[in-house]
Amino acid sequence: MGKEVILSLKNITKKFGALVALDDVSLDLYKNEVLALVGDNGAGKSTLIKIISGAIIQNRGEIYLKGRKVDFASPIEAKRAGIETVYQDLALVDSLNVANNLFLGREEKVSVLGGTLKFLRHRYMEKRSKEILDTLGITIPNIREQVKFLSGGQRQSIAVAKAAAFGKNIIILDEPTAALAVKEVGHILELVKKCKEEGISIIIITHNLEHAFMVADRFAVLRVGKKVGERLAEDTDIDEIVKLITGGTLVKNGKDGSERKIVNA
Amino acid sequence: MENIKKNIAELNKNWGPQISLAVALILLLILFSSTSPFFFTSSNLANIGLYMTILGVMAAGATVALIVGMLDVSQYTILALVGAASITLDRAGFHIGIVLFFCLAAGAALGAVNGFIVTVLKVHPIIGTISSAMVMRGFTYMITASRTLSLNPETRGNYFAIGRGSLFGIPYSLIIMIFAYLVIHITLKHTQFGRYLFAVGGNSNASFLAGVNLRKIRFGALMISGVTGGIGAFLLLSQVGSLQPNVGEAALLNVIAAVLLGGISISGGSGKLTGTILGVIVLVVIQNGMTILGIQTFWQMIVRGAIIIIAVFINVIRGGGFKY
Ligand SMILES: Nc1ncnc2c1ncn2[C@@H]1O[C@H](COP(=O)(O)OP(=O)(O)O)[C@@H](O)[C@H]1O
Ligand SMILES: [Mg+2]
């Protein structure tokens, strides 16, 4: 793995009233890696990725993208910087169809009368939507179906496909495998690997550590708003990550035989 | 068999309100023409047609606002204020072309005031537009000194040429209304703004996360709604030539009634102009029929109120219901 840092979070703090959701969190994301962001419910994972995506704004701390400081005031600014996010509560518009959802926020238009009027390129967007889904191996029978009539897995796939198709630098997935059937989970994880092969960096949040270990290169663990550890996937295992998440103490031998001690934060 | 069932379900899903309205319309036409000899006369139909154009244009604007999930109840008051100001301009000697332009611009400006109240001050749309309507009604009484205003007798012929004239037998008012529907239809179906109206009405949070500027979309929708109020003012002047300061006060919810009757979901995210225009026609026919049959005003009010309740109730059954 090239050690080029693509995204760097420095001392991020976020408060909701009196509640400190994130407390001085610093974290680097490397180019072309899959980082699993794990932690218990309420640890602050979603809050952290929403800050990276411009959906909420931190109280303190800085974000650097490829070494440059960025201040995303809204999601569109993060998108312009090549960061695409699949939110935990699936940001799809149920009443719009599949193609409309895939292109929501980045509609293709054709200019007439020298740009005074712009009209949607319906057919082009539908064609591209089919191509996007085909390339990712996602089967949706009717691209004009409103997404409210699709299964959970299909909806999840569409959300991930949207991120995969348009994320130039970073793709963030918040609980993409929650509430999916086994086969569908496999599919989503395949999508993550495909994106990585394209040279993109991925942050994946999941409660299922087995899923995380199937795709992640590295782990970052949050506990009640603080970062309590980072591990390379090859240097750790599920037991250790669980201890980090829950705050239990663990003494175990590393793969190289050395004894490592993890203490409560 | 399966296929037929599926097709019927599909038909109901997409066109249910329109089909029921068309059936209701036919039944109403049969009812009124069999109970009154005056209903199917050309003068009465022309009467219905002209009134329909005013309500129709405003209903198209209200549909745009409702697609984003906002009820705009200020349109008739925009009509009153813009109409009063227009007559004042006419009497001050301004050309009809300038008055027309004023109607459009003033409608847009008053819509923008609503937009400011709703998106910047974050007042709920119903409360916001009711209160702005109160303010505007006050100004209307002020401008008119509480009297009926009439166009300058010298120039009103120019207005009547439009309001009462026709091209190849088609009234100009109707042509104006159809034009407004075409423009709004194209906006809804073929522009990014139109797509965002549906997106924001369907799920504002998802739209925001997808990069849509919510404030801009809501603001724009209320401006369109306001413009149609301004067009309504111009149509009224051209057809009637005068304006009472209380115009539309009793009919405040007529536009909303027509739109809801047309099956436009009150919770936002959907809406078809075909439903709107059918809702307008049915409502106007009911009102006209009741008047022709000599049904007393209080009964008419009761029926009108009941129609709104029934329309919203059907809306709820079809999965709508209040949201915003
Ligand atoms: N918009 C908000 N307003 C108030 N508190 C919030 C908000 N979003 C999250 N929180 C709180 O911040 C903490 C972290 O939440 P979250 O980031 O969603 O955790 P996770 O995704 O790790 O489960 C929780 O205590 C949660 O209740
Ligand atoms: Mg979460």
Tab-separated table of N, CA and C and ligand atoms in Angstrom, chain A residues 45-46 88 174-175 205, ligand 2:
chain	number	residue	atom	x	y	z
A	45	LYS	N	-19.427	7.500	14.931
A	45	LYS	CA	-18.995	7.138	13.577
A	45	LYS	C	-19.744	7.940	12.513
A	46	SER	N	-21.081	7.904	12.616
A	46	SER	CA	-21.873	8.613	11.600
A	46	SER	C	-21.583	10.107	11.637
A	88	GLN	N	-26.225	6.215	6.412
A	88	GLN	CA	-26.823	5.085	7.127
A	88	GLN	C	-28.310	4.966	6.817
A	174	ASP	N	-21.786	4.092	5.191
A	174	ASP	CA	-22.202	3.985	6.602
A	174	ASP	C	-23.176	2.822	6.736
A	175	GLU	N	-22.707	1.750	7.362
A	175	GLU	CA	-23.519	0.542	7.572
A	175	GLU	C	-24.151	0.027	6.276
A	205	ILE	N	-18.199	1.839	7.457
A	205	ILE	CA	-18.649	1.666	8.843
A	205	ILE	C	-19.498	0.419	8.882
C	2	MG	MG	-24.295	5.533	12.845
